Amino acid sequence: MVESENTYDFLFKFLLIGDSSVGKSSIFLRFTDDCFSETFSTTIGVDFKIRTLEVRGGRRVKIQIWDTAGQERFRAITHSYYRNADGIFVVFDVTNTASFENVDSWYQSVTKMAKGAKIVLIGNKNDLTEKRQVQYGTALQYAMGLGVDYIETSAKESYNIHKVFNMLSNALVDEHDSRHEKNGGGASTTESTFVFNSQPVNPQSGGDGKCRPC
Ligand code: GTP
Ligand code: MG
């Protein structure tokens, strides 16, 4: 990961959504600050951080990551952040069947409010093997039915956390490249900055930059 870089080739807005306590903030903090806390501290509204990473071809991708509250009472606020998202992680907890069943309604809201966003389904807490309620095959089949990727993670053990962000960034860059090729090429993509749907980045406007105690 490349930190504190002001130059970048792509700017993406990513969102983490899903039921409360599935581990969205834990994935967010594991990726942004490499920390994890066993203590559950529910998200109030939204939080965001910015990170830069390098993808295929040495291109730099700046990501605005929005961690949203899963609790129903914040739904109106969190929905307003769906707009202009480039990528959305719909997260459920593999030890909680209800959180998997609710993926359907999260998916519906995304298709209504974040048209065009690339979606990845995440089954988190895969370290809790003995408590697993949702089988890998079941979730994979469901994701295939929707035409989205499925990946399991563990924020606790830092399993597949960087991979999901890399995967989605690479997929969006590839999508851009193939569109660019179809349109007849032109200037090298590495020399331009492509802001997908994202709004301007203002690091002062959100994210307290603090991590929960690890
Ligand atoms: P809301 O903010 O309410 O929407 O919840 P959230 O989805 O952000 O959940 P959060 O990340 O706060 O995690 C909820 C609880 O699950 C916390 O106690 C975490 O420690 C725990 N947790 C999160 N990810 C994992 C994981 O991968 N493995 C295990 N074992 N526990 C996890
Ligand atoms: Mg949270």
Tab-separated table of C-alpha atoms and ligand atoms in Angstrom:
chain	number	residue	atom	x	y	z
A	1	MET	CA	0.000	0.000	0.000
A	2	VAL	CA	1.254	3.476	-0.827
A	3	GLU	CA	0.387	6.010	1.837
A	4	SER	CA	0.368	9.826	1.789
A	5	GLU	CA	0.639	10.114	-1.956
A	6	ASN	CA	-0.964	13.070	-3.619
A	7	THR	CA	-0.615	11.725	-7.122
A	8	TYR	CA	-2.935	9.031	-8.304
A	9	ASP	CA	-4.393	7.648	-11.500
A	10	PHE	CA	-7.847	6.740	-10.256
A	11	LEU	CA	-10.143	7.949	-7.527
A	12	PHE	CA	-12.818	5.556	-6.297
A	13	LYS	CA	-15.554	5.778	-3.714
A	14	PHE	CA	-16.153	2.506	-1.856
A	15	LEU	CA	-18.894	1.756	0.656
A	16	LEU	CA	-19.283	-0.939	3.296
A	17	ILE	CA	-22.888	-1.881	4.003
A	18	GLY	CA	-24.721	-4.699	5.785
A	19	ASP	CA	-26.417	-5.558	9.072
A	20	SER	CA	-25.155	-4.237	12.370
A	21	SER	CA	-22.291	-6.230	13.960
A	22	VAL	CA	-21.303	-8.172	10.830
A	23	GLY	CA	-17.874	-6.537	11.032
A	24	LYS	CA	-17.935	-3.627	8.561
A	25	SER	CA	-15.975	-1.286	10.839
A	26	SER	CA	-13.574	-4.086	11.677
A	27	ILE	CA	-12.841	-4.668	7.981
A	28	PHE	CA	-12.529	-0.903	7.497
A	29	LEU	CA	-10.100	-0.470	10.399
A	30	ARG	CA	-8.110	-3.573	9.545
A	31	PHE	CA	-7.596	-2.223	6.045
A	32	THR	CA	-6.971	1.423	6.918
A	33	ASP	CA	-5.072	1.151	10.220
A	34	ASP	CA	-4.277	-2.553	10.526
A	35	CYS	CA	-6.002	-2.838	13.866
A	36	PHE	CA	-8.783	-4.950	15.375
A	37	SER	CA	-10.840	-4.729	18.537
A	38	GLU	CA	-12.978	-7.460	20.118
A	39	THR	CA	-15.138	-4.742	21.660
A	40	PHE	CA	-18.256	-3.911	19.695
A	41	SER	CA	-18.669	-0.204	19.212
A	42	THR	CA	-21.579	0.385	16.831
A	43	THR	CA	-21.099	2.989	14.111
A	44	ILE	CA	-23.142	6.149	14.410
A	45	GLY	CA	-23.998	7.378	10.912
A	46	VAL	CA	-20.905	7.051	8.728
A	47	ASP	CA	-17.149	7.286	8.935
A	48	PHE	CA	-14.630	7.609	6.150
A	49	LYS	CA	-10.954	7.357	5.476
A	50	ILE	CA	-8.790	7.670	2.421
A	51	ARG	CA	-6.114	5.230	1.379
A	52	THR	CA	-3.991	4.872	-1.716
A	53	LEU	CA	-2.919	1.570	-3.143
A	54	GLU	CA	-1.049	0.367	-6.166
A	55	VAL	CA	-2.779	-1.961	-8.585
A	56	ARG	CA	-1.815	-3.879	-11.720
A	57	GLY	CA	0.457	-1.957	-14.042
A	58	GLY	CA	1.825	0.134	-11.164
A	59	ARG	CA	-1.134	2.468	-11.252
A	60	ARG	CA	-2.143	4.276	-8.110
A	61	VAL	CA	-5.691	4.175	-6.900
A	62	LYS	CA	-6.948	6.551	-4.279
A	63	ILE	CA	-9.925	5.156	-2.396
A	64	GLN	CA	-12.452	6.989	-0.271
A	65	ILE	CA	-13.812	4.290	1.995
A	66	TRP	CA	-17.148	4.927	3.666
A	67	ASP	CA	-18.033	2.749	6.640
A	68	THR	CA	-21.783	2.940	7.224
A	69	ALA	CA	-23.941	2.116	10.236
A	70	GLY	CA	-25.892	-1.122	9.962
A	71	GLN	CA	-28.547	-0.120	12.450
A	72	GLU	CA	-31.984	0.558	11.006
A	73	ARG	CA	-32.290	3.961	12.721
A	74	PHE	CA	-29.431	5.341	10.564
A	75	ARG	CA	-30.806	4.009	7.273
A	76	ALA	CA	-31.926	7.412	5.935
A	77	ILE	CA	-28.481	8.913	6.556
A	78	THR	CA	-26.530	5.978	5.173
A	79	HIS	CA	-28.676	5.758	2.033
A	80	SER	CA	-27.660	9.284	1.131
A	81	TYR	CA	-24.056	8.070	0.833
A	82	TYR	CA	-24.844	5.439	-1.798
A	83	ARG	CA	-24.952	7.973	-4.564
A	84	ASN	CA	-21.885	8.001	-6.810
A	85	ALA	CA	-20.346	4.933	-5.216
A	86	ASP	CA	-17.994	3.063	-7.545
A	87	GLY	CA	-17.774	-0.066	-5.449
A	88	ILE	CA	-19.913	-1.516	-2.672
A	89	PHE	CA	-19.061	-4.289	-0.245
A	90	VAL	CA	-22.222	-5.955	1.017
A	91	VAL	CA	-21.113	-7.661	4.209
A	92	PHE	CA	-22.724	-10.451	6.216
A	93	ASP	CA	-21.497	-12.561	9.112
A	94	VAL	CA	-20.981	-16.266	8.276
A	95	THR	CA	-21.998	-17.125	11.870
A	96	ASN	CA	-25.319	-15.299	11.545
A	97	THR	CA	-27.927	-16.657	9.120
A	98	ALA	CA	-30.196	-13.618	9.534
A	99	SER	CA	-27.429	-11.300	8.331
A	100	PHE	CA	-27.109	-13.470	5.193
A	101	GLU	CA	-30.867	-13.482	4.610
A	102	ASN	CA	-30.862	-9.693	4.852
A	103	VAL	CA	-28.277	-9.410	2.068
A	104	ASP	CA	-31.164	-9.496	-0.367
A	105	SER	CA	-32.650	-6.266	0.923
A	106	TRP	CA	-29.198	-4.606	1.044
A	107	TYR	CA	-28.652	-5.677	-2.552
A	108	GLN	CA	-32.030	-4.269	-3.604
A	109	SER	CA	-31.249	-0.917	-2.030
A	110	VAL	CA	-27.900	-0.801	-3.817
A	111	THR	CA	-29.395	-1.533	-7.203
A	112	LYS	CA	-31.916	1.248	-6.645
A	113	MET	CA	-29.648	3.879	-5.141
A	114	ALA	CA	-26.158	3.133	-6.410
A	115	LYS	CA	-26.769	2.262	-10.023
A	116	GLY	CA	-23.584	1.288	-11.815
A	117	ALA	CA	-21.616	0.473	-8.661
A	118	LYS	CA	-19.648	-2.771	-8.712
A	119	ILE	CA	-20.756	-5.040	-5.885
A	120	VAL	CA	-18.778	-7.610	-3.922
A	121	LEU	CA	-20.438	-9.888	-1.369
A	122	ILE	CA	-18.310	-10.470	1.734
A	123	GLY	CA	-18.839	-13.246	4.269
A	124	ASN	CA	-16.913	-12.023	7.320
A	125	LYS	CA	-15.776	-13.768	10.549
A	126	ASN	CA	-14.620	-16.886	8.731
A	127	ASP	CA	-12.196	-17.525	11.611
A	128	LEU	CA	-15.179	-18.656	13.722
A	129	THR	CA	-15.299	-22.102	12.098
A	130	GLU	CA	-17.277	-23.788	14.870
A	131	LYS	CA	-19.969	-21.125	14.869
A	132	ARG	CA	-20.446	-21.043	11.107
A	133	GLN	CA	-24.085	-21.042	9.999
A	134	VAL	CA	-23.755	-20.028	6.349
A	135	GLN	CA	-21.792	-22.439	4.184
A	136	TYR	CA	-19.315	-21.132	1.644
A	137	GLY	CA	-21.092	-22.934	-1.229
A	138	THR	CA	-24.479	-21.474	-0.299
A	139	ALA	CA	-23.175	-17.922	-0.309
A	140	LEU	CA	-21.151	-18.474	-3.480
A	141	GLN	CA	-24.175	-19.826	-5.325
A	142	TYR	CA	-26.279	-16.908	-4.158
A	143	ALA	CA	-23.612	-14.420	-5.303
A	144	MET	CA	-23.318	-16.137	-8.679
A	145	GLY	CA	-27.071	-15.816	-9.075
A	146	LEU	CA	-26.725	-12.072	-8.604
A	147	GLY	CA	-23.672	-11.929	-10.853
A	148	VAL	CA	-21.371	-10.595	-8.136
A	149	ASP	CA	-18.113	-11.865	-6.630
A	150	TYR	CA	-18.111	-13.606	-3.265
A	151	ILE	CA	-15.182	-13.632	-0.876
A	152	GLU	CA	-14.778	-14.629	2.766
A	153	THR	CA	-12.756	-12.534	5.180
A	154	SER	CA	-11.661	-12.366	8.768
A	155	ALA	CA	-11.015	-8.887	10.076
A	156	LYS	CA	-9.726	-10.518	13.246
A	157	GLU	CA	-7.091	-12.594	11.484
A	158	SER	CA	-6.571	-10.115	8.665
A	159	TYR	CA	-7.588	-12.759	6.155
A	160	ASN	CA	-8.394	-11.523	2.625
A	161	ILE	CA	-8.883	-7.943	3.834
A	162	HIS	CA	-6.365	-6.309	1.499
A	163	LYS	CA	-7.368	-8.754	-1.190
A	164	VAL	CA	-10.972	-7.509	-1.351
A	165	PHE	CA	-9.901	-3.897	-1.763
A	166	ASN	CA	-7.306	-4.851	-4.381
A	167	MET	CA	-9.776	-7.073	-6.180
A	168	LEU	CA	-12.414	-4.380	-6.482
A	169	SER	CA	-9.886	-1.697	-7.457
A	170	ASN	CA	-8.385	-3.926	-10.155
A	171	ALA	CA	-11.829	-4.812	-11.479
A	172	LEU	CA	-12.749	-1.121	-11.795
A	173	VAL	CA	-9.430	-0.293	-13.461
A	174	ASP	CA	-9.915	-3.199	-15.896
A	175	GLU	CA	-13.433	-1.968	-16.623
A	176	HIS	CA	-12.039	1.459	-17.365
A	177	ASP	CA	-9.308	0.009	-19.602
A	178	SER	CA	-11.721	-2.036	-21.664
A	179	ARG	CA	-14.012	0.971	-22.126
A	180	HIS	CA	-10.984	3.025	-23.113
A	181	GLU	CA	-9.893	0.396	-25.670
A	182	LYS	CA	-13.385	0.208	-27.139
A	183	ASN	CA	-13.322	3.957	-27.589
A	184	GLY	CA	-10.134	3.724	-29.628
A	185	GLY	CA	-7.459	4.264	-26.981
A	186	GLY	CA	-5.726	7.629	-26.932
A	187	ALA	CA	-3.515	9.070	-24.236
A	188	SER	CA	-1.880	6.654	-21.837
A	189	THR	CA	-4.165	6.014	-18.894
A	190	THR	CA	-1.200	6.160	-16.545
A	191	GLU	CA	-0.800	9.830	-17.267
A	192	SER	CA	-4.332	10.825	-16.446
A	193	THR	CA	-6.440	10.877	-13.360
A	194	PHE	CA	-9.789	9.190	-13.680
A	195	VAL	CA	-12.335	10.208	-11.174
A	196	PHE	CA	-15.146	7.715	-11.522
A	197	ASN	CA	-18.335	8.771	-9.810
A	198	SER	CA	-16.581	10.196	-6.809
A	199	GLN	CA	-17.148	13.580	-5.324
A	200	PRO	CA	-14.090	15.771	-4.680
A	201	VAL	CA	-11.895	14.520	-1.895
A	202	ASN	CA	-11.664	16.752	1.133
A	203	PRO	CA	-9.704	15.048	3.864
A	204	GLN	CA	-10.877	17.681	6.365
A	205	SER	CA	-14.526	16.856	5.893
A	206	GLY	CA	-14.808	13.493	7.544
A	207	GLY	CA	-13.131	10.650	9.440
A	208	ASP	CA	-11.561	11.410	12.761
A	209	GLY	CA	-8.454	9.458	11.760
A	210	LYS	CA	-8.632	7.662	15.093
A	211	CYS	CA	-8.684	3.986	15.612
A	212	ARG	CA	-10.593	2.216	18.323
A	213	PRO	CA	-8.210	0.782	20.904
A	214	CYS	CA	-6.740	-2.406	19.512
B	1	GTP	P1	-22.389	-1.523	13.007
B	1	GTP	O1	-21.421	-0.404	13.099
B	1	GTP	O2	-23.350	-1.556	14.139
B	1	GTP	O3	-23.115	-1.543	11.692
B	1	GTP	O4	-21.555	-2.928	13.103
B	1	GTP	P2	-20.288	-3.370	12.245
B	1	GTP	O5	-20.757	-4.168	11.093
B	1	GTP	O6	-19.421	-2.217	11.940
B	1	GTP	O7	-19.547	-4.384	13.245
B	1	GTP	P3	-18.130	-4.227	13.956
B	1	GTP	O8	-17.030	-4.126	12.970
B	1	GTP	O9	-18.214	-3.144	14.953
B	1	GTP	O10	-17.956	-5.658	14.653
B	1	GTP	C1	-18.936	-6.243	15.509
B	1	GTP	C2	-18.292	-7.264	16.408
B	1	GTP	O11	-17.795	-8.357	15.637
B	1	GTP	C3	-17.104	-6.731	17.208
B	1	GTP	O12	-17.154	-7.258	18.515
B	1	GTP	C4	-15.882	-7.277	16.471
B	1	GTP	O13	-14.787	-7.518	17.316
B	1	GTP	C5	-16.419	-8.588	15.912
B	1	GTP	N1	-15.766	-8.979	14.645
B	1	GTP	C6	-15.670	-8.231	13.537
B	1	GTP	N2	-15.021	-8.887	12.569
B	1	GTP	C7	-14.678	-10.083	13.081
B	1	GTP	C8	-13.985	-11.225	12.563
B	1	GTP	O14	-13.526	-11.281	11.424
B	1	GTP	N3	-13.849	-12.305	13.416
B	1	GTP	C9	-14.343	-12.290	14.692
B	1	GTP	N4	-14.150	-13.389	15.417
B	1	GTP	N5	-14.991	-11.238	15.205
B	1	GTP	C10	-15.164	-10.148	14.421
B	2	MG	MG	-19.586	-0.239	12.363
